[in-house]
Short mmCIF file of C-alpha atoms in Angstrom, two decimals:
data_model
loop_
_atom_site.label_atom_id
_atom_site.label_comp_id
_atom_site.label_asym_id
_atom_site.label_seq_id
_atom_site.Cartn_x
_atom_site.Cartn_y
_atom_site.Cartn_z
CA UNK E 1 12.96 3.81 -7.32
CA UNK E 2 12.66 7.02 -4.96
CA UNK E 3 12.30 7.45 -1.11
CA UNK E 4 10.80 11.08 -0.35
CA UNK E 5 9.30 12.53 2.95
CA UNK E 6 6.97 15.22 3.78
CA UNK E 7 7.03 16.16 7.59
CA UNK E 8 4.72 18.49 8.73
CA UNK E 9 5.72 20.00 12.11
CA UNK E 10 4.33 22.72 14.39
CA UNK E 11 7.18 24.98 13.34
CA UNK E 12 6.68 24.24 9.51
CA UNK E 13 7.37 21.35 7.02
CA UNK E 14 10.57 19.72 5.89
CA UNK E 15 10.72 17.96 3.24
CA UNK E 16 13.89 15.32 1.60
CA UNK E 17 14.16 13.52 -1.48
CA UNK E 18 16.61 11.40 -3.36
CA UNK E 19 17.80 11.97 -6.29
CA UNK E 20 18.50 8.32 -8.25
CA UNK E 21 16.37 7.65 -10.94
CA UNK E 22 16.65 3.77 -12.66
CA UNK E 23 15.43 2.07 -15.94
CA UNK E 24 16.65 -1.25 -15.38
CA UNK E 25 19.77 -1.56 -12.71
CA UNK E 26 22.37 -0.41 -15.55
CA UNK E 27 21.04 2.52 -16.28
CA UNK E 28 20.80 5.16 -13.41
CA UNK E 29 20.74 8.51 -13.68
CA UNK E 30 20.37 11.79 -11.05
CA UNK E 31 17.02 13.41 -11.93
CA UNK E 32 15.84 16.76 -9.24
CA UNK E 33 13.00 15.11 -7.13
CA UNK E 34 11.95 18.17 -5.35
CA UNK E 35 10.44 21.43 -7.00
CA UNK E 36 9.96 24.31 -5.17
CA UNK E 37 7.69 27.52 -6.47
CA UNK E 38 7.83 30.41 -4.24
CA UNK E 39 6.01 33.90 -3.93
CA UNK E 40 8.38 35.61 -0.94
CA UNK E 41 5.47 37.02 1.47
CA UNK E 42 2.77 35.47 -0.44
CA UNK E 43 3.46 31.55 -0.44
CA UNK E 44 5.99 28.53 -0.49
CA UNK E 45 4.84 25.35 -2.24
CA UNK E 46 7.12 22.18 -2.85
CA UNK E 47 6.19 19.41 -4.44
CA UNK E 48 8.23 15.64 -4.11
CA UNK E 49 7.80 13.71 -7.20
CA UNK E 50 7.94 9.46 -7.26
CA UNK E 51 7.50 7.00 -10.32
CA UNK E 52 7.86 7.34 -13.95
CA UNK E 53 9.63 10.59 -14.73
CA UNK E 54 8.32 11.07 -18.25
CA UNK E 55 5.21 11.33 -16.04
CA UNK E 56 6.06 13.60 -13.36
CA UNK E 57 8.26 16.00 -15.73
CA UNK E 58 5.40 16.28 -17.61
CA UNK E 59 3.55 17.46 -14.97
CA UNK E 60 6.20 19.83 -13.59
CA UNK E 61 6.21 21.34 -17.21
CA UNK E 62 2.42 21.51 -17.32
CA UNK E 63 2.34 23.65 -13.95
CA UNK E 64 5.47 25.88 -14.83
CA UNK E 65 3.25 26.52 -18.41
CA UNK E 66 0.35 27.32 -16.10
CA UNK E 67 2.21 29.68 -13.73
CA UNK E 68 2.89 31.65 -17.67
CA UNK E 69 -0.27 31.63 -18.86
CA UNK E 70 -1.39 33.01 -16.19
CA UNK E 71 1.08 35.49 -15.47
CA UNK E 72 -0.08 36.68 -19.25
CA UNK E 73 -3.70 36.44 -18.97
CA UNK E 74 -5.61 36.41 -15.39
CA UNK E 75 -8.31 33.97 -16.98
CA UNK E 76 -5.82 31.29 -18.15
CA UNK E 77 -7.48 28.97 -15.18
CA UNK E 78 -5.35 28.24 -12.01
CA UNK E 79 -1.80 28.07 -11.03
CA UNK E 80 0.05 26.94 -8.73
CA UNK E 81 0.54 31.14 -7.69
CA UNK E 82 -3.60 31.84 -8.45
CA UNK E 83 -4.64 29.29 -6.04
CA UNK E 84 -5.96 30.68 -2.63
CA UNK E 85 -5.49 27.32 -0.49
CA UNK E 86 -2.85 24.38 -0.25
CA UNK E 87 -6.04 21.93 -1.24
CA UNK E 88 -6.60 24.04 -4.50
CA UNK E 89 -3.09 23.22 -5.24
CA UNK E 90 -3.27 19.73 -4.33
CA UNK E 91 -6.44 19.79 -6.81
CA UNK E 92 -4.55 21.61 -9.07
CA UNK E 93 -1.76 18.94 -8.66
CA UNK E 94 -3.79 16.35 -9.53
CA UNK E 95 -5.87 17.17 -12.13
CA UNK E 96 -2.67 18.17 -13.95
CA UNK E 97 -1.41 14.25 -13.23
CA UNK E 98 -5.09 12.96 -14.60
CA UNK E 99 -4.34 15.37 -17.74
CA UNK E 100 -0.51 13.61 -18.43
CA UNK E 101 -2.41 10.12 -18.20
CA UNK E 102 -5.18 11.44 -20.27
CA UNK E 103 -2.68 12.31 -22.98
CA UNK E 104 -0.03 9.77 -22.60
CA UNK E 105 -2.29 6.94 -21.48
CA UNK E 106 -4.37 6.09 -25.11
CA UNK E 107 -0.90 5.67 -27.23
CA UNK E 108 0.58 3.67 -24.02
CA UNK E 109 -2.61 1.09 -24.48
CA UNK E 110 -2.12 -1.86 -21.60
CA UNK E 111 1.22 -0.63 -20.29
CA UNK E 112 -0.38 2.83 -19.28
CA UNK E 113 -0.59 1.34 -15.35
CA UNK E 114 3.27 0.98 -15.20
CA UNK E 115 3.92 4.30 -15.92
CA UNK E 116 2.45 5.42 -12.24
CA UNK E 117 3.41 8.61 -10.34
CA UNK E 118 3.06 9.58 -6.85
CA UNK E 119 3.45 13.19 -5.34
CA UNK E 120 3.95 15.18 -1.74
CA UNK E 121 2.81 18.33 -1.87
CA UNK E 122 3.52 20.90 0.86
CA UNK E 123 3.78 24.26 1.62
CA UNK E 124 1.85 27.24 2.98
CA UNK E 125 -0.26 29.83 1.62
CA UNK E 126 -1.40 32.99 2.95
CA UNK E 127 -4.62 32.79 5.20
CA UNK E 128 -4.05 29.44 6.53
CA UNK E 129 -1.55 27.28 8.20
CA UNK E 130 0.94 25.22 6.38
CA UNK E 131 -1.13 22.04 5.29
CA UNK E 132 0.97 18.71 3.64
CA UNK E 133 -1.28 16.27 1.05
CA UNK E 134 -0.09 12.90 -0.77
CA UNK E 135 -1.54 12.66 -4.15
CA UNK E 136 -1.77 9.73 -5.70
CA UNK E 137 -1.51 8.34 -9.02
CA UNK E 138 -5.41 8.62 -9.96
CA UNK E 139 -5.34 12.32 -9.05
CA UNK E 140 -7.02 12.28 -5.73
CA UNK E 141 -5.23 13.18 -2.49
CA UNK E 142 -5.07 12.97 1.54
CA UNK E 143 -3.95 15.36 3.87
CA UNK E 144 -1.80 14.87 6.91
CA UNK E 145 -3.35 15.32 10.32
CA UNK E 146 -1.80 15.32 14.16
CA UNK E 147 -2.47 11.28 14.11
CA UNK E 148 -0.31 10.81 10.82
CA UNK E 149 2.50 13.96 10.51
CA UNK E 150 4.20 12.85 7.67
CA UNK E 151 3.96 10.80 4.51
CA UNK E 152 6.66 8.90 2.44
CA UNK E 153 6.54 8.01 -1.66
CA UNK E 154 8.33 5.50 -3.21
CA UNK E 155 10.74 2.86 -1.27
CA UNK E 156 8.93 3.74 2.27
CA UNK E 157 9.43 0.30 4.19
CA UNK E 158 12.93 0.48 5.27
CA UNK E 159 12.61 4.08 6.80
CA UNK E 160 9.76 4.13 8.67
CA UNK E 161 9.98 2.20 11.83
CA UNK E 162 12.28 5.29 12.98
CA UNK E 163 9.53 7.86 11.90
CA UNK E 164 7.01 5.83 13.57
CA UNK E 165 8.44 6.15 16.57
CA UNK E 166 10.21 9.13 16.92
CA UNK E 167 8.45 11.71 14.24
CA UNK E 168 5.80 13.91 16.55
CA UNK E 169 4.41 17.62 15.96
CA UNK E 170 6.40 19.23 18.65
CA UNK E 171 9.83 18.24 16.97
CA UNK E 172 12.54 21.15 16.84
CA UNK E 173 13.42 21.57 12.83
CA UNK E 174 17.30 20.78 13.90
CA UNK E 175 16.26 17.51 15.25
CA UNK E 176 13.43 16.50 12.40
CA UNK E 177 16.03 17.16 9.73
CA UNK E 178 17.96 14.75 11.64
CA UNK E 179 14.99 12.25 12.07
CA UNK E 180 14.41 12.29 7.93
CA UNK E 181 18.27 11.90 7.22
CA UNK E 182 18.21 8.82 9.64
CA UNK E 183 15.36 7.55 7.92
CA UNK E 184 17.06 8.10 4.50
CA UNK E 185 20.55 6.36 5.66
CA UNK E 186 18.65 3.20 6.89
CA UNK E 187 16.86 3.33 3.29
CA UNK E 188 20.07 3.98 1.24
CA UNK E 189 21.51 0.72 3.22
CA UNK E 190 19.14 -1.68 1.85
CA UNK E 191 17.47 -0.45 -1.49
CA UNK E 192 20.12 0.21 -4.55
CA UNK E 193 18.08 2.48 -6.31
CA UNK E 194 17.50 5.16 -3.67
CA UNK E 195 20.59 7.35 -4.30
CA UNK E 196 22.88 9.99 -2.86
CA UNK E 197 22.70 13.13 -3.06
CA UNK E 198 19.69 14.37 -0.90
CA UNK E 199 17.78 17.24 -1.22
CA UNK E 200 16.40 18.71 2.00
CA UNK E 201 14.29 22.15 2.16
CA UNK E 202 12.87 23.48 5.42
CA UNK E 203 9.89 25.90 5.53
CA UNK E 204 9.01 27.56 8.88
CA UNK E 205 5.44 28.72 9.95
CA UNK E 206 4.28 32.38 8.46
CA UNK E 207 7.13 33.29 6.89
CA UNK E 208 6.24 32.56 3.56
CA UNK E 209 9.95 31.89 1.50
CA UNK E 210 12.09 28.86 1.46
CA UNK E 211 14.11 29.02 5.09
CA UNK E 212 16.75 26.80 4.22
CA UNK E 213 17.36 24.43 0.80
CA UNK E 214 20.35 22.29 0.55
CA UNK E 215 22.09 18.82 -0.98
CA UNK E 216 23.38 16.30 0.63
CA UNK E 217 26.29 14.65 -0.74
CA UNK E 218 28.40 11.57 -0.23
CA UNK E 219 30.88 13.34 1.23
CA UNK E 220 29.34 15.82 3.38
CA UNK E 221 30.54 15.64 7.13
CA UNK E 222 27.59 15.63 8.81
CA UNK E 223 25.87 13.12 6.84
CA UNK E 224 29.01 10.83 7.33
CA UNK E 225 29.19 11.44 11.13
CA UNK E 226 25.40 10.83 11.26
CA UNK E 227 25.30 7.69 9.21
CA UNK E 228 27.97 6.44 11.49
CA UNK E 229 26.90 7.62 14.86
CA UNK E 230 23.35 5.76 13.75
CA UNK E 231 25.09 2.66 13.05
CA UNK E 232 26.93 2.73 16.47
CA UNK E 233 23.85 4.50 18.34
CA UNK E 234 21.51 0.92 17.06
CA UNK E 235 24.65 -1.45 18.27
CA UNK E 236 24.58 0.44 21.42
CA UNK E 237 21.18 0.04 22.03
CA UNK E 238 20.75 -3.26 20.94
CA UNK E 239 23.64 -4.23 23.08
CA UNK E 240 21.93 -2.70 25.93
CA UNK E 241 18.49 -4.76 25.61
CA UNK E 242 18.43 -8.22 27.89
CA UNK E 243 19.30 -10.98 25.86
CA UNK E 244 16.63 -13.92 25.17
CA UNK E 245 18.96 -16.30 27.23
CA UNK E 246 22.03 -16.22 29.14
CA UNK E 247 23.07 -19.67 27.35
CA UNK E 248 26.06 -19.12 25.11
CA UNK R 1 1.36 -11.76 4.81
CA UNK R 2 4.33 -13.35 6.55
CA UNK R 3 7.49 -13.05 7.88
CA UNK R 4 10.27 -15.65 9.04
CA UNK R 5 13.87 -15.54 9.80
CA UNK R 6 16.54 -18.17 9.64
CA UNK R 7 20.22 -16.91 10.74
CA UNK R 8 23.19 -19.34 10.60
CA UNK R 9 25.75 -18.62 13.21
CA UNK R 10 28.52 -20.51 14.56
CA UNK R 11 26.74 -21.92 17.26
CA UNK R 12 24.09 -23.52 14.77
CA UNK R 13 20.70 -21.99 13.74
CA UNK R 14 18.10 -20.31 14.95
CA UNK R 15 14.92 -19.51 13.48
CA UNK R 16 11.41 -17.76 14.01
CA UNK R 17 8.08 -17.43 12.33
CA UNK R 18 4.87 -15.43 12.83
CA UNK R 19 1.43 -16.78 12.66
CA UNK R 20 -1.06 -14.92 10.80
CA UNK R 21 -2.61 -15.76 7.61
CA UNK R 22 -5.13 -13.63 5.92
CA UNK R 23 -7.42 -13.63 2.87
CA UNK R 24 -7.99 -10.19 2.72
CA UNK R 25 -8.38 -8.28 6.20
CA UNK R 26 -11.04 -9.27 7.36
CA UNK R 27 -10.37 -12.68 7.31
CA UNK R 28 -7.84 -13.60 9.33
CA UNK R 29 -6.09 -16.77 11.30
CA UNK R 30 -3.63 -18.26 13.09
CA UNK R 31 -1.41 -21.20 11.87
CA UNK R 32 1.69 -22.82 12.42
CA UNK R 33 4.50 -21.65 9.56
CA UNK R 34 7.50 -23.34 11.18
CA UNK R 35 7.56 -27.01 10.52
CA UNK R 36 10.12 -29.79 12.01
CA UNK R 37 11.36 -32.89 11.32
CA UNK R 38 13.66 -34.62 14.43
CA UNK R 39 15.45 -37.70 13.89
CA UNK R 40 17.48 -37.24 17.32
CA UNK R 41 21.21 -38.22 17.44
CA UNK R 42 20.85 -37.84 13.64
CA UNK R 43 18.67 -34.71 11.90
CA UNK R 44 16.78 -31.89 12.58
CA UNK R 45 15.28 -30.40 9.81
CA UNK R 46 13.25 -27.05 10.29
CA UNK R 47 10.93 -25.61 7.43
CA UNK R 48 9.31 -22.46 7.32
CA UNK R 49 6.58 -21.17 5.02
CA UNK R 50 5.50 -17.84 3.42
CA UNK R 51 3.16 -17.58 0.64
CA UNK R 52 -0.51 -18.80 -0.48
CA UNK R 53 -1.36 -21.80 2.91
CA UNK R 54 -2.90 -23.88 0.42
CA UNK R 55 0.25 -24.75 -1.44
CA UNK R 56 2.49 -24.42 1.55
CA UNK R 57 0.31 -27.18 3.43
CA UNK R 58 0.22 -29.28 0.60
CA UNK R 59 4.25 -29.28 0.58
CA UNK R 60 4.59 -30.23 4.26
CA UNK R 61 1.48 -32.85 3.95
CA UNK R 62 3.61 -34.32 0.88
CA UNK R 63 6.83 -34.72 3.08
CA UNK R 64 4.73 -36.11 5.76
CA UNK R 65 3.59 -38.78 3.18
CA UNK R 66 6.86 -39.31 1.90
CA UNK R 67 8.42 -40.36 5.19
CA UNK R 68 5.42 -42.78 6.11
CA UNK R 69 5.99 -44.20 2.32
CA UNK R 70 9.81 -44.43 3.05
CA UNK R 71 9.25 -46.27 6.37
CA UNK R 72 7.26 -48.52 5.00
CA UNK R 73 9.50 -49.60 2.02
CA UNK R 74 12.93 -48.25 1.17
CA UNK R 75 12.63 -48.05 -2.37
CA UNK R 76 10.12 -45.47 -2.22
CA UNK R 77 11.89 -42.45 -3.14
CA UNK R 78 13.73 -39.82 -1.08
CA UNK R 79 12.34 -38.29 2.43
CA UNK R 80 13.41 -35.79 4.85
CA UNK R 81 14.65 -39.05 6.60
CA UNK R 82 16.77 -40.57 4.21
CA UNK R 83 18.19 -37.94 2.18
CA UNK R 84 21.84 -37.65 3.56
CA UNK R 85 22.42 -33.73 3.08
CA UNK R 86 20.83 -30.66 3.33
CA UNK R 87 21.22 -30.15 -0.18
CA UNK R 88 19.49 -33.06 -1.13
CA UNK R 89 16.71 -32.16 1.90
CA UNK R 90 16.32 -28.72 -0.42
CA UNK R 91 16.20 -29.95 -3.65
CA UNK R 92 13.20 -32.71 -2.25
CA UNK R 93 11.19 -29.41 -0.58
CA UNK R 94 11.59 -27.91 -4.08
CA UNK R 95 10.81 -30.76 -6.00
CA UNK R 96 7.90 -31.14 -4.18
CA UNK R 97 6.88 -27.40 -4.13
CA UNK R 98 6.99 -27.79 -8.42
CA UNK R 99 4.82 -31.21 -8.19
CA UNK R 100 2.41 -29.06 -5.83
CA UNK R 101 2.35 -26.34 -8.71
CA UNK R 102 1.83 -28.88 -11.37
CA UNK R 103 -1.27 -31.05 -9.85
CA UNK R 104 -3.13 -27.35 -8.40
CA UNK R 105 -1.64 -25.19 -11.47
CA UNK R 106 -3.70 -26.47 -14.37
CA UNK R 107 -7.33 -25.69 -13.27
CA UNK R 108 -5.89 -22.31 -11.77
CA UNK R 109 -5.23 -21.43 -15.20
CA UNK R 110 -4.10 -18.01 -15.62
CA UNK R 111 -4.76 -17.38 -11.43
CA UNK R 112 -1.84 -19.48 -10.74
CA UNK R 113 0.97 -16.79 -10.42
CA UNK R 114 -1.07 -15.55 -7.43
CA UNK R 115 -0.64 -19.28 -5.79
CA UNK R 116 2.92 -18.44 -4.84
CA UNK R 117 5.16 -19.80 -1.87
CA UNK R 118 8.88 -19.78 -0.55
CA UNK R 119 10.68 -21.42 1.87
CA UNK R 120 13.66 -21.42 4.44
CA UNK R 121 14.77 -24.95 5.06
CA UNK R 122 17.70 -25.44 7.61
CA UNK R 123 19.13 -27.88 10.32
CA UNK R 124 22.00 -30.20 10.49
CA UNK R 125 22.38 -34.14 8.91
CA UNK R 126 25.47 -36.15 10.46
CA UNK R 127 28.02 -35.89 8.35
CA UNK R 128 27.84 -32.50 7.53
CA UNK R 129 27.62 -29.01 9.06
CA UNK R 130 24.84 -27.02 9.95
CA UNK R 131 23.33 -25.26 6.90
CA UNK R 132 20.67 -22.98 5.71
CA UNK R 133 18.85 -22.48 2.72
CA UNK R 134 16.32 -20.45 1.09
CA UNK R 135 13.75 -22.12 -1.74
CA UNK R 136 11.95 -20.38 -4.29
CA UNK R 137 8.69 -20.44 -5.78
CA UNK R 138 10.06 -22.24 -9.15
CA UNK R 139 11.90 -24.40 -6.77
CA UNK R 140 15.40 -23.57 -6.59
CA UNK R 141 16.80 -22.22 -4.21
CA UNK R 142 20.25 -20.65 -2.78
CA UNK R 143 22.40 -21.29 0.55
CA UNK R 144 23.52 -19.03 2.91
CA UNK R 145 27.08 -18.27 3.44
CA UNK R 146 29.26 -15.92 5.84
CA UNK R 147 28.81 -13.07 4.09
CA UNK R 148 24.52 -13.37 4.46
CA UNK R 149 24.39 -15.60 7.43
CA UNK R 150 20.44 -14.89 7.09
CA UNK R 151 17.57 -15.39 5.32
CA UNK R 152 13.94 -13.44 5.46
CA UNK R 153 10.77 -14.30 3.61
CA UNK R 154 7.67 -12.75 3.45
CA UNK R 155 7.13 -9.17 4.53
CA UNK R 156 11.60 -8.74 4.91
CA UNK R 157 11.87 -4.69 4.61
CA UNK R 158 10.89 -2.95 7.81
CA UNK R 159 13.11 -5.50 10.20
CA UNK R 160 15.83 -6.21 7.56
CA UNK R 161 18.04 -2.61 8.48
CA UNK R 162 18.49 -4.12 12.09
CA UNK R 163 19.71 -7.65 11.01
CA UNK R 164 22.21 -6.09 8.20
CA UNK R 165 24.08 -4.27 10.91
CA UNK R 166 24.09 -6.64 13.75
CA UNK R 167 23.88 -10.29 12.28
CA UNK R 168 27.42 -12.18 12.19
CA UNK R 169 27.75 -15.80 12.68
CA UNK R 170 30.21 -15.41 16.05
CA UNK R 171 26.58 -14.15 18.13
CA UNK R 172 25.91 -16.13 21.08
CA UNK R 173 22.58 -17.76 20.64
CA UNK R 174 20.80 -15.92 23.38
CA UNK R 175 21.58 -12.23 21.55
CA UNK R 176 20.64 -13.93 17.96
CA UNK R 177 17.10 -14.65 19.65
CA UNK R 178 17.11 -11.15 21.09
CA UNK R 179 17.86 -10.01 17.30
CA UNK R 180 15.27 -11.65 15.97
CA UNK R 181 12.63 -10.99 18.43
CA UNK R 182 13.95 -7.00 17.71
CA UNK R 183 13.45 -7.28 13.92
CA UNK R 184 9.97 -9.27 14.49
CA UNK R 185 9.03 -6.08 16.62
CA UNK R 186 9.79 -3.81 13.79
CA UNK R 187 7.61 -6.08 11.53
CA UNK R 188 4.76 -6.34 13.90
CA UNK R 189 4.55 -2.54 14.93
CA UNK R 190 4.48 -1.65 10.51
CA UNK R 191 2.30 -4.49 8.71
CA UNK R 192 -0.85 -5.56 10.14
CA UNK R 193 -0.48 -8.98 8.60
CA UNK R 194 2.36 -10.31 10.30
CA UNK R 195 0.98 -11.56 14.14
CA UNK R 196 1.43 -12.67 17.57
CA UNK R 197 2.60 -15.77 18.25
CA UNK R 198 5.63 -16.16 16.69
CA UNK R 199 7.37 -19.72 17.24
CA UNK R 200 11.34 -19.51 17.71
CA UNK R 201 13.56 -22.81 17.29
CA UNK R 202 17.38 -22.43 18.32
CA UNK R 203 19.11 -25.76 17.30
CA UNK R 204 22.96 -25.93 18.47
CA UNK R 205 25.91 -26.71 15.92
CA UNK R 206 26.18 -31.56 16.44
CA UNK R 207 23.31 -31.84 18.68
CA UNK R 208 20.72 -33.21 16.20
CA UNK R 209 18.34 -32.90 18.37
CA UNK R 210 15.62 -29.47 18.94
CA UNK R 211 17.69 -27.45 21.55
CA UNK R 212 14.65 -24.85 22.30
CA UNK R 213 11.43 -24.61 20.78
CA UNK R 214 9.09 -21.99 22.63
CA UNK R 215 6.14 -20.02 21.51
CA UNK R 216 6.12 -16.62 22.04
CA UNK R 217 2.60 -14.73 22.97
CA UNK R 218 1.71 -11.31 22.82
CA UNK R 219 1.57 -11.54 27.00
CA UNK R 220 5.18 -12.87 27.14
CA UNK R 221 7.18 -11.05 29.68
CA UNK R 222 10.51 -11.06 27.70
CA UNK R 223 9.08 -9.91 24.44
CA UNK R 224 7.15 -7.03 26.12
CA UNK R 225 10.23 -6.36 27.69
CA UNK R 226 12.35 -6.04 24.25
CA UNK R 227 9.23 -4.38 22.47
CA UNK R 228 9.04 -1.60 25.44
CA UNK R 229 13.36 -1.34 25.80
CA UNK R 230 13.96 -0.86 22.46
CA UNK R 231 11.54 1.72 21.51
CA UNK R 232 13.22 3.20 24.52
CA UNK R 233 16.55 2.60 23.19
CA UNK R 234 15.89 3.69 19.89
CA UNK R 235 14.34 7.22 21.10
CA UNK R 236 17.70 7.25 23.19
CA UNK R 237 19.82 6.81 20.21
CA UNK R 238 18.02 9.63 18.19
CA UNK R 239 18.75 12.13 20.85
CA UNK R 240 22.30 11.17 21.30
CA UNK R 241 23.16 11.66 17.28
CA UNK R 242 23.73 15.40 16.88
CA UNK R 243 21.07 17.64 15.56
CA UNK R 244 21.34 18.90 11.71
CA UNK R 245 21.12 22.14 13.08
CA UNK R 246 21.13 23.61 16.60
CA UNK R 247 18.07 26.30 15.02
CA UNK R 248 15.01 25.94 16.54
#
């Protein structure tokens, strides 16, 4: 399993993944979840990858080969640095899934379905704002909107009751970072295959290059304090609710 | 969808249920998923259901039968009434959950899978303590214990984080229903197909008899109460965890 979120904020996007990747409970590996291609001055665009990951590598590969070919030859078709908007990436995105299924899909005959990706793409490209899509397996995509600010892939149930209530446009990065590691400790609790370390990457508004990339791991302080403080913080509150009936 | 909680404590058991069932979205109603059988000064047995209606009414209507043929004449088998433990009350609900699956499963043919349904079952026969157990769709079924004083079925994720950190059998009864109510509100604000009402039973450790049985409606002063004080609460407990960086 994965748990990944896009959050698209006023100041910019941040973005988090996990990094545990599972074929059957005894054998888990740590597998990258987050790419990130970036043209300083030009455009930032990171993609979060969930599901089979002979799928999504595949697709990783295919857009690195495309960024190449096209460095070599202007007509090679898009890439991820041709584009001129976020939605011809998130087209670009998905056709590049529909190709993987296309060639995978005939040998894998009625098991094709379970091998199933899911995406969040993000990022910002010159002459518009930054703009955040979920692609889905069949290729096509939404994009986030005021209403709806972010999206999550993969194990999204246990970490979203926070988002829902406390994830709005006007967030400072400081304290959205913290909103999408809270969301990741309450998922890390109850789902085995969402995994330390976590990858976080924060993009501001217009300036076009990766602000600030980092893991998270097991051991690091704030994630510790946080994880605890949240624990305490819930106790706290739930503590300080009326109870349903003073009888013992 | 569904969702019901039973959580064993020291004090005895308390239990809640929603009541929305749905074939599809736009068809949606209202029934009773928490089920009880009183024989006071003796039993209380409480039942609740998740899972396709038409199999989980046939199982209570086949209990129902069972005691009238068991009052009748005392040879006729094993009811909620005679059974002497809740172990033997379990493996009756599950016996009759397989019986439903046999008699319905044959002309489902290769549909049946989707005709799925699970169980809690708890409450207290003299003689014995209080216990709690959950029943699967094949009909076993597994008890709950000190170290999981709780069992969930149905939609379980998005109020599950809040019951792993507080739950522990020493709660006072009135902050158990609180907890509850808390990780119903959770459920409620997330899925669409888990409604208002939900029912809430709190039977107390050698009463064998229903302490509190109450429905709760969307109007209920208490529960808008909880709903309103802990999004409050929560938002509170954000801002007091440090941010993951003091950058704007």
């Amino acid at each position: 399993m994965t748990y990944c979120v896009g959050l698209r904020l006023d100041r910019g996007i941040i973005f988090a993944s996990d990094t545990r990747t599972n074929a059957g409970f005894d054998n888990v590996a740590r597998f990258r979840k987050m790419h990130v291609w970036e043209l300083p001055g030009d455009r930032v665009i990171v993609l979060l990858t969930a599901g089979n990951l002979a799928v999504t590598q595949s697709v990783v590969s295919l857009l690195d080969e495309g960024l190449a070919r096209s460095a070599d030859s202007p007509d090679a078709g898009p890439s991820l640095f041709s584009v001129s908007t976020m939605f011809q990436a998130a087209r670009l995105v998905g056709s590049t899934l529909r190709e993987v299924h296309r060639i995978d899909g005939e040998d894998l005959g009625p098991e094709a379905a379970a091998f199933s990706a899911s995406f969040i793409l993000g990022g910002q490209i010159k002459g518009e704002g930054p703009r955040l899509f979920q692609i889905y397996d069949e290729g096509n995509f939404i994009e986030a909107g005021d209403d709806t600010p972010f999206f999550q892939i993969g194990e999204h149930k246990y970490g979203k009751p926070i988002l829902d209530r406390v994830a709005v446009p006007e967030m400072r990065m400081g304290d959205a970072a913290k909103l999408l590691l809270i969301s990741f400790d309450s998922t890390l609790r109850s789902n085995l295959s969402v995994g330390l370390p976590i990858d976080i990457l924060i993009y501001r508004t217009d300036t076009w290059h990766v602000g600030e990339q980092r893991r998270i791991e097991a051991e690091d302080p704030y994630f510790h304090a946080l994880s605890e403080g949240w624990s305490r913080a819930l106790r706290q509150a739930f503590a300080n609710i009326e109870s349903y009936t003073n009888a013992d």
